[in-house]
Amino acid sequence: MTRPRRCNRPPSERLLRWRAPVLTLFLWACALAWDKTGVLRWGLLAALLHETGHLLAWAALVGGRPQMEISPLGFCLSLRGVCLPPWREKLLAAAGPAANFLLCSGTLFWMDCFGHTYAGYWFSAANLLLGCFNFLPLPGLDGARLFGREP
């Protein structure tokens, strides 16, 4: 999630914004072509589901249409032009990692009941790692918003 720049600017009508679309698609195509194990595919799916958690929280807390940014580094929910109370911002930031942790635990429970698979372990591991990584209190990650380190 990115920090809002000005709160009085009206949000854009576009739902999706590309940053360097040619470079982004080229890098993703190269990475997917060289990914023989499929780990990157599980990571991209986990990132999409992470952002889906943010989008569902946005729909519940704010309403309306948020703006998504796609860049060479991944997906991002943009808060530019939107002012939220601190508690809503923290809930919105926590929704992505919460979605990853719920999917990880749900997959592990499903595999415990119906049998273990390599795909299930890869999916669980990708969601667990992405959720934990986003809890780090580094600028630009969800942990910075949750733990008050974002300027």
PDB file of N, CA and C in Angstrom, residues 52-129:
ATOM      1  N   THR A  52      -6.242  -9.097  -2.766  1.00  0.00           N
ATOM      2  CA  THR A  52      -7.684  -9.337  -2.687  1.00  0.00           C
ATOM      3  C   THR A  52      -8.176  -9.125  -1.264  1.00  0.00           C
ATOM      4  N   GLY A  53      -7.364  -9.509  -0.275  1.00  0.00           N
ATOM      5  CA  GLY A  53      -7.719  -9.239   1.115  1.00  0.00           C
ATOM      6  C   GLY A  53      -7.835  -7.746   1.381  1.00  0.00           C
ATOM      7  N   HIS A  54      -6.885  -6.968   0.832  1.00  0.00           N
ATOM      8  CA  HIS A  54      -6.976  -5.510   0.961  1.00  0.00           C
ATOM      9  C   HIS A  54      -8.227  -4.974   0.256  1.00  0.00           C
ATOM     10  N   LEU A  55      -8.531  -5.502  -0.923  1.00  0.00           N
ATOM     11  CA  LEU A  55      -9.708  -5.019  -1.666  1.00  0.00           C
ATOM     12  C   LEU A  55     -11.008  -5.323  -0.935  1.00  0.00           C
ATOM     13  N   LEU A  56     -11.106  -6.504  -0.335  1.00  0.00           N
ATOM     14  CA  LEU A  56     -12.317  -6.840   0.432  1.00  0.00           C
ATOM     15  C   LEU A  56     -12.451  -5.947   1.660  1.00  0.00           C
ATOM     16  N   ALA A  57     -11.336  -5.663   2.320  1.00  0.00           N
ATOM     17  CA  ALA A  57     -11.378  -4.752   3.463  1.00  0.00           C
ATOM     18  C   ALA A  57     -11.748  -3.345   3.009  1.00  0.00           C
ATOM     19  N   TRP A  58     -11.241  -2.930   1.860  1.00  0.00           N
ATOM     20  CA  TRP A  58     -11.597  -1.612   1.306  1.00  0.00           C
ATOM     21  C   TRP A  58     -13.098  -1.537   1.072  1.00  0.00           C
ATOM     22  N   ALA A  59     -13.668  -2.575   0.481  1.00  0.00           N
ATOM     23  CA  ALA A  59     -15.109  -2.582   0.209  1.00  0.00           C
ATOM     24  C   ALA A  59     -15.913  -2.517   1.503  1.00  0.00           C
ATOM     25  N   ALA A  60     -15.438  -3.191   2.553  1.00  0.00           N
ATOM     26  CA  ALA A  60     -16.167  -3.195   3.823  1.00  0.00           C
ATOM     27  C   ALA A  60     -15.983  -1.894   4.606  1.00  0.00           C
ATOM     28  N   LEU A  61     -14.787  -1.318   4.573  1.00  0.00           N
ATOM     29  CA  LEU A  61     -14.491  -0.143   5.404  1.00  0.00           C
ATOM     30  C   LEU A  61     -14.755   1.185   4.706  1.00  0.00           C
ATOM     31  N   VAL A  62     -14.469   1.261   3.419  1.00  0.00           N
ATOM     32  CA  VAL A  62     -14.519   2.538   2.712  1.00  0.00           C
ATOM     33  C   VAL A  62     -15.622   2.558   1.672  1.00  0.00           C
ATOM     34  N   GLY A  63     -15.742   1.494   0.926  1.00  0.00           N
ATOM     35  CA  GLY A  63     -16.682   1.466  -0.195  1.00  0.00           C
ATOM     36  C   GLY A  63     -16.060   2.135  -1.406  1.00  0.00           C
ATOM     37  N   GLY A  64     -16.739   2.054  -2.511  1.00  0.00           N
ATOM     38  CA  GLY A  64     -16.199   2.650  -3.728  1.00  0.00           C
ATOM     39  C   GLY A  64     -15.138   1.766  -4.356  1.00  0.00           C
ATOM     40  N   ARG A  65     -14.445   2.330  -5.353  1.00  0.00           N
ATOM     41  CA  ARG A  65     -13.431   1.580  -6.068  1.00  0.00           C
ATOM     42  C   ARG A  65     -12.038   2.103  -5.719  1.00  0.00           C
ATOM     43  N   PRO A  66     -11.172   1.246  -5.220  1.00  0.00           N
ATOM     44  CA  PRO A  66      -9.796   1.674  -4.966  1.00  0.00           C
ATOM     45  C   PRO A  66      -8.993   1.631  -6.260  1.00  0.00           C
ATOM     46  N   GLN A  67      -7.779   2.123  -6.208  1.00  0.00           N
ATOM     47  CA  GLN A  67      -6.906   2.073  -7.368  1.00  0.00           C
ATOM     48  C   GLN A  67      -5.767   1.105  -7.090  1.00  0.00           C
ATOM     49  N   MET A  68      -5.567   0.168  -7.998  1.00  0.00           N
ATOM     50  CA  MET A  68      -4.481  -0.799  -7.904  1.00  0.00           C
ATOM     51  C   MET A  68      -3.352  -0.359  -8.811  1.00  0.00           C
ATOM     52  N   GLU A  69      -2.115  -0.562  -8.366  1.00  0.00           N
ATOM     53  CA  GLU A  69      -0.936  -0.283  -9.170  1.00  0.00           C
ATOM     54  C   GLU A  69      -0.205  -1.588  -9.419  1.00  0.00           C
ATOM     55  N   ILE A  70       0.198  -1.781 -10.667  1.00  0.00           N
ATOM     56  CA  ILE A  70       1.003  -2.946 -11.032  1.00  0.00           C
ATOM     57  C   ILE A  70       2.348  -2.424 -11.503  1.00  0.00           C
ATOM     58  N   SER A  71       3.410  -2.940 -10.894  1.00  0.00           N
ATOM     59  CA  SER A  71       4.760  -2.503 -11.227  1.00  0.00           C
ATOM     60  C   SER A  71       5.645  -3.735 -11.387  1.00  0.00           C
ATOM     61  N   PRO A  72       6.913  -3.547 -11.797  1.00  0.00           N
ATOM     62  CA  PRO A  72       7.802  -4.703 -11.886  1.00  0.00           C
ATOM     63  C   PRO A  72       7.999  -5.424 -10.557  1.00  0.00           C
ATOM     64  N   LEU A  73       7.761  -4.745  -9.455  1.00  0.00           N
ATOM     65  CA  LEU A  73       7.949  -5.370  -8.146  1.00  0.00           C
ATOM     66  C   LEU A  73       6.703  -6.048  -7.606  1.00  0.00           C
ATOM     67  N   GLY A  74       5.550  -5.866  -8.249  1.00  0.00           N
ATOM     68  CA  GLY A  74       4.345  -6.545  -7.795  1.00  0.00           C
ATOM     69  C   GLY A  74       3.111  -5.682  -7.855  1.00  0.00           C
ATOM     70  N   PHE A  75       2.133  -6.014  -7.029  1.00  0.00           N
ATOM     71  CA  PHE A  75       0.844  -5.347  -6.981  1.00  0.00           C
ATOM     72  C   PHE A  75       0.788  -4.456  -5.745  1.00  0.00           C
ATOM     73  N   CYS A  76      -0.011  -3.405  -5.817  1.00  0.00           N
ATOM     74  CA  CYS A  76      -0.087  -2.481  -4.687  1.00  0.00           C
ATOM     75  C   CYS A  76      -1.440  -1.772  -4.699  1.00  0.00           C
ATOM     76  N   LEU A  77      -2.078  -1.663  -3.558  1.00  0.00           N
ATOM     77  CA  LEU A  77      -3.298  -0.886  -3.402  1.00  0.00           C
ATOM     78  C   LEU A  77      -2.896   0.543  -3.085  1.00  0.00           C
ATOM     79  N   SER A  78      -3.320   1.488  -3.897  1.00  0.00           N
ATOM     80  CA  SER A  78      -2.912   2.875  -3.741  1.00  0.00           C
ATOM     81  C   SER A  78      -3.923   3.639  -2.899  1.00  0.00           C
ATOM     82  N   LEU A  79      -3.423   4.385  -1.898  1.00  0.00           N
ATOM     83  CA  LEU A  79      -4.269   5.213  -1.055  1.00  0.00           C
ATOM     84  C   LEU A  79      -4.128   6.692  -1.392  1.00  0.00           C
ATOM     85  N   ARG A  80      -3.537   7.012  -2.526  1.00  0.00           N
ATOM     86  CA  ARG A  80      -3.329   8.418  -2.884  1.00  0.00           C
ATOM     87  C   ARG A  80      -4.668   9.121  -3.048  1.00  0.00           C
ATOM     88  N   GLY A  81      -4.809  10.244  -2.370  1.00  0.00           N
ATOM     89  CA  GLY A  81      -6.030  11.033  -2.465  1.00  0.00           C
ATOM     90  C   GLY A  81      -7.127  10.597  -1.513  1.00  0.00           C
ATOM     91  N   VAL A  82      -6.863   9.612  -0.662  1.00  0.00           N
ATOM     92  CA  VAL A  82      -7.881   9.099   0.259  1.00  0.00           C
ATOM     93  C   VAL A  82      -7.380   9.275   1.689  1.00  0.00           C
ATOM     94  N   CYS A  83      -8.180   9.924   2.521  1.00  0.00           N
ATOM     95  CA  CYS A  83      -7.846  10.070   3.944  1.00  0.00           C
ATOM     96  C   CYS A  83      -8.704   9.121   4.758  1.00  0.00           C
ATOM     97  N   LEU A  84      -8.046   8.326   5.579  1.00  0.00           N
ATOM     98  CA  LEU A  84      -8.748   7.387   6.443  1.00  0.00           C
ATOM     99  C   LEU A  84      -8.355   7.642   7.885  1.00  0.00           C
ATOM    100  N   PRO A  85      -9.264   7.391   8.815  1.00  0.00           N
ATOM    101  CA  PRO A  85      -8.863   7.434  10.229  1.00  0.00           C
ATOM    102  C   PRO A  85      -7.798   6.373  10.487  1.00  0.00           C
ATOM    103  N   PRO A  86      -6.949   6.587  11.477  1.00  0.00           N
ATOM    104  CA  PRO A  86      -5.859   5.631  11.720  1.00  0.00           C
ATOM    105  C   PRO A  86      -6.320   4.195  11.952  1.00  0.00           C
ATOM    106  N   TRP A  87      -7.434   4.009  12.642  1.00  0.00           N
ATOM    107  CA  TRP A  87      -7.882   2.642  12.903  1.00  0.00           C
ATOM    108  C   TRP A  87      -8.332   1.955  11.628  1.00  0.00           C
ATOM    109  N   ARG A  88      -8.960   2.681  10.711  1.00  0.00           N
ATOM    110  CA  ARG A  88      -9.345   2.076   9.434  1.00  0.00           C
ATOM    111  C   ARG A  88      -8.123   1.762   8.576  1.00  0.00           C
ATOM    112  N   GLU A  89      -7.144   2.637   8.631  1.00  0.00           N
ATOM    113  CA  GLU A  89      -5.923   2.399   7.872  1.00  0.00           C
ATOM    114  C   GLU A  89      -5.195   1.162   8.382  1.00  0.00           C
ATOM    115  N   LYS A  90      -5.198   0.969   9.695  1.00  0.00           N
ATOM    116  CA  LYS A  90      -4.558  -0.214  10.269  1.00  0.00           C
ATOM    117  C   LYS A  90      -5.322  -1.491   9.920  1.00  0.00           C
ATOM    118  N   LEU A  91      -6.653  -1.424   9.948  1.00  0.00           N
ATOM    119  CA  LEU A  91      -7.443  -2.590   9.540  1.00  0.00           C
ATOM    120  C   LEU A  91      -7.221  -2.921   8.073  1.00  0.00           C
ATOM    121  N   LEU A  92      -7.148  -1.897   7.261  1.00  0.00           N
ATOM    122  CA  LEU A  92      -6.913  -2.096   5.835  1.00  0.00           C
ATOM    123  C   LEU A  92      -5.528  -2.702   5.599  1.00  0.00           C
ATOM    124  N   ALA A  93      -4.530  -2.257   6.345  1.00  0.00           N
ATOM    125  CA  ALA A  93      -3.179  -2.797   6.214  1.00  0.00           C
ATOM    126  C   ALA A  93      -3.107  -4.238   6.706  1.00  0.00           C
ATOM    127  N   ALA A  94      -3.848  -4.573   7.747  1.00  0.00           N
ATOM    128  CA  ALA A  94      -3.810  -5.925   8.310  1.00  0.00           C
ATOM    129  C   ALA A  94      -4.585  -6.938   7.480  1.00  0.00           C
ATOM    130  N   ALA A  95      -5.457  -6.478   6.599  1.00  0.00           N
ATOM    131  CA  ALA A  95      -6.302  -7.393   5.832  1.00  0.00           C
ATOM    132  C   ALA A  95      -5.513  -8.264   4.868  1.00  0.00           C
ATOM    133  N   GLY A  96      -4.449  -7.726   4.264  1.00  0.00           N
ATOM    134  CA  GLY A  96      -3.650  -8.515   3.326  1.00  0.00           C
ATOM    135  C   GLY A  96      -2.932  -9.671   3.997  1.00  0.00           C
ATOM    136  N   PRO A  97      -2.114  -9.405   5.037  1.00  0.00           N
ATOM    137  CA  PRO A  97      -1.476 -10.523   5.731  1.00  0.00           C
ATOM    138  C   PRO A  97      -2.486 -11.477   6.373  1.00  0.00           C
ATOM    139  N   ALA A  98      -3.597 -10.947   6.857  1.00  0.00           N
ATOM    140  CA  ALA A  98      -4.622 -11.829   7.436  1.00  0.00           C
ATOM    141  C   ALA A  98      -5.164 -12.787   6.389  1.00  0.00           C
ATOM    142  N   ALA A  99      -5.365 -12.298   5.164  1.00  0.00           N
ATOM    143  CA  ALA A  99      -5.831 -13.181   4.087  1.00  0.00           C
ATOM    144  C   ALA A  99      -4.800 -14.267   3.816  1.00  0.00           C
ATOM    145  N   ASN A 100      -3.511 -13.905   3.796  1.00  0.00           N
ATOM    146  CA  ASN A 100      -2.470 -14.908   3.579  1.00  0.00           C
ATOM    147  C   ASN A 100      -2.430 -15.940   4.686  1.00  0.00           C
ATOM    148  N   PHE A 101      -2.536 -15.499   5.952  1.00  0.00           N
ATOM    149  CA  PHE A 101      -2.497 -16.435   7.068  1.00  0.00           C
ATOM    150  C   PHE A 101      -3.728 -17.341   7.082  1.00  0.00           C
ATOM    151  N   LEU A 102      -4.892 -16.796   6.757  1.00  0.00           N
ATOM    152  CA  LEU A 102      -6.101 -17.624   6.690  1.00  0.00           C
ATOM    153  C   LEU A 102      -5.997 -18.661   5.573  1.00  0.00           C
ATOM    154  N   LEU A 103      -5.489 -18.265   4.420  1.00  0.00           N
ATOM    155  CA  LEU A 103      -5.334 -19.217   3.316  1.00  0.00           C
ATOM    156  C   LEU A 103      -4.310 -20.288   3.652  1.00  0.00           C
ATOM    157  N   CYS A 104      -3.226 -19.907   4.321  1.00  0.00           N
ATOM    158  CA  CYS A 104      -2.217 -20.884   4.724  1.00  0.00           C
ATOM    159  C   CYS A 104      -2.797 -21.905   5.699  1.00  0.00           C
ATOM    160  N   SER A 105      -3.444 -21.408   6.748  1.00  0.00           N
ATOM    161  CA  SER A 105      -3.998 -22.335   7.739  1.00  0.00           C
ATOM    162  C   SER A 105      -5.146 -23.152   7.158  1.00  0.00           C
ATOM    163  N   GLY A 106      -5.956 -22.544   6.297  1.00  0.00           N
ATOM    164  CA  GLY A 106      -7.038 -23.299   5.655  1.00  0.00           C
ATOM    165  C   GLY A 106      -6.521 -24.400   4.751  1.00  0.00           C
ATOM    166  N   THR A 107      -5.452 -24.130   4.024  1.00  0.00           N
ATOM    167  CA  THR A 107      -4.867 -25.149   3.155  1.00  0.00           C
ATOM    168  C   THR A 107      -4.256 -26.277   3.975  1.00  0.00           C
ATOM    169  N   LEU A 108      -3.555 -25.927   5.051  1.00  0.00           N
ATOM    170  CA  LEU A 108      -2.976 -26.970   5.901  1.00  0.00           C
ATOM    171  C   LEU A 108      -4.064 -27.819   6.553  1.00  0.00           C
ATOM    172  N   PHE A 109      -5.160 -27.211   6.979  1.00  0.00           N
ATOM    173  CA  PHE A 109      -6.279 -27.966   7.546  1.00  0.00           C
ATOM    174  C   PHE A 109      -6.901 -28.880   6.491  1.00  0.00           C
ATOM    175  N   TRP A 110      -7.076 -28.356   5.281  1.00  0.00           N
ATOM    176  CA  TRP A 110      -7.644 -29.149   4.184  1.00  0.00           C
ATOM    177  C   TRP A 110      -6.748 -30.356   3.893  1.00  0.00           C
ATOM    178  N   MET A 111      -5.448 -30.133   3.864  1.00  0.00           N
ATOM    179  CA  MET A 111      -4.527 -31.239   3.587  1.00  0.00           C
ATOM    180  C   MET A 111      -4.504 -32.238   4.732  1.00  0.00           C
ATOM    181  N   ASP A 112      -4.712 -31.782   5.955  1.00  0.00           N
ATOM    182  CA  ASP A 112      -4.763 -32.700   7.085  1.00  0.00           C
ATOM    183  C   ASP A 112      -5.979 -33.605   7.003  1.00  0.00           C
ATOM    184  N   CYS A 113      -7.073 -33.057   6.480  1.00  0.00           N
ATOM    185  CA  CYS A 113      -8.305 -33.846   6.369  1.00  0.00           C
ATOM    186  C   CYS A 113      -8.328 -34.742   5.138  1.00  0.00           C
ATOM    187  N   PHE A 114      -7.803 -34.244   4.003  1.00  0.00           N
ATOM    188  CA  PHE A 114      -8.006 -34.946   2.738  1.00  0.00           C
ATOM    189  C   PHE A 114      -6.727 -35.418   2.051  1.00  0.00           C
ATOM    190  N   GLY A 115      -5.611 -35.261   2.651  1.00  0.00           N
ATOM    191  CA  GLY A 115      -4.368 -35.757   2.063  1.00  0.00           C
ATOM    192  C   GLY A 115      -3.410 -34.632   1.706  1.00  0.00           C
ATOM    193  N   HIS A 116      -2.133 -34.941   1.835  1.00  0.00           N
ATOM    194  CA  HIS A 116      -1.085 -33.951   1.615  1.00  0.00           C
ATOM    195  C   HIS A 116      -0.625 -33.981   0.159  1.00  0.00           C
ATOM    196  N   THR A 117      -0.342 -32.794  -0.388  1.00  0.00           N
ATOM    197  CA  THR A 117       0.174 -32.675  -1.745  1.00  0.00           C
ATOM    198  C   THR A 117       1.299 -31.648  -1.759  1.00  0.00           C
ATOM    199  N   TYR A 118       2.180 -31.779  -2.741  1.00  0.00           N
ATOM    200  CA  TYR A 118       3.252 -30.790  -2.888  1.00  0.00           C
ATOM    201  C   TYR A 118       2.681 -29.414  -3.219  1.00  0.00           C
ATOM    202  N   ALA A 119       1.651 -29.382  -4.059  1.00  0.00           N
ATOM    203  CA  ALA A 119       1.039 -28.097  -4.423  1.00  0.00           C
ATOM    204  C   ALA A 119       0.460 -27.409  -3.182  1.00  0.00           C
ATOM    205  N   GLY A 120      -0.133 -28.165  -2.301  1.00  0.00           N
ATOM    206  CA  GLY A 120      -0.672 -27.594  -1.067  1.00  0.00           C
ATOM    207  C   GLY A 120       0.414 -27.008  -0.189  1.00  0.00           C
ATOM    208  N   TYR A 121       1.550 -27.724  -0.096  1.00  0.00           N
ATOM    209  CA  TYR A 121       2.651 -27.195   0.694  1.00  0.00           C
ATOM    210  C   TYR A 121       3.240 -25.929   0.064  1.00  0.00           C
ATOM    211  N   TRP A 122       3.391 -25.915  -1.255  1.00  0.00           N
ATOM    212  CA  TRP A 122       3.913 -24.713  -1.926  1.00  0.00           C
ATOM    213  C   TRP A 122       2.971 -23.537  -1.725  1.00  0.00           C
ATOM    214  N   PHE A 123       1.672 -23.790  -1.871  1.00  0.00           N
ATOM    215  CA  PHE A 123       0.683 -22.718  -1.691  1.00  0.00           C
ATOM    216  C   PHE A 123       0.710 -22.205  -0.251  1.00  0.00           C
ATOM    217  N   SER A 124       0.765 -23.117   0.713  1.00  0.00           N
ATOM    218  CA  SER A 124       0.818 -22.718   2.127  1.00  0.00           C
ATOM    219  C   SER A 124       2.087 -21.942   2.432  1.00  0.00           C
ATOM    220  N   ALA A 125       3.207 -22.425   1.930  1.00  0.00           N
ATOM    221  CA  ALA A 125       4.480 -21.760   2.196  1.00  0.00           C
ATOM    222  C   ALA A 125       4.523 -20.370   1.573  1.00  0.00           C
ATOM    223  N   ALA A 126       4.022 -20.234   0.351  1.00  0.00           N
ATOM    224  CA  ALA A 126       4.027 -18.924  -0.309  1.00  0.00           C
ATOM    225  C   ALA A 126       3.169 -17.930   0.466  1.00  0.00           C
ATOM    226  N   ASN A 127       2.004 -18.356   0.924  1.00  0.00           N
ATOM    227  CA  ASN A 127       1.132 -17.464   1.694  1.00  0.00           C
ATOM    228  C   ASN A 127       1.726 -17.122   3.048  1.00  0.00           C
ATOM    229  N   LEU A 128       2.325 -18.092   3.720  1.00  0.00           N
ATOM    230  CA  LEU A 128       2.935 -17.829   5.024  1.00  0.00           C
ATOM    231  C   LEU A 128       4.112 -16.860   4.888  1.00  0.00           C
ATOM    232  N   LEU A 129       4.970 -17.083   3.899  1.00  0.00           N
ATOM    233  CA  LEU A 129       6.125 -16.210   3.714  1.00  0.00           C
ATOM    234  C   LEU A 129       5.711 -14.798   3.324  1.00  0.00           C
TER     235      LEU A 129
END
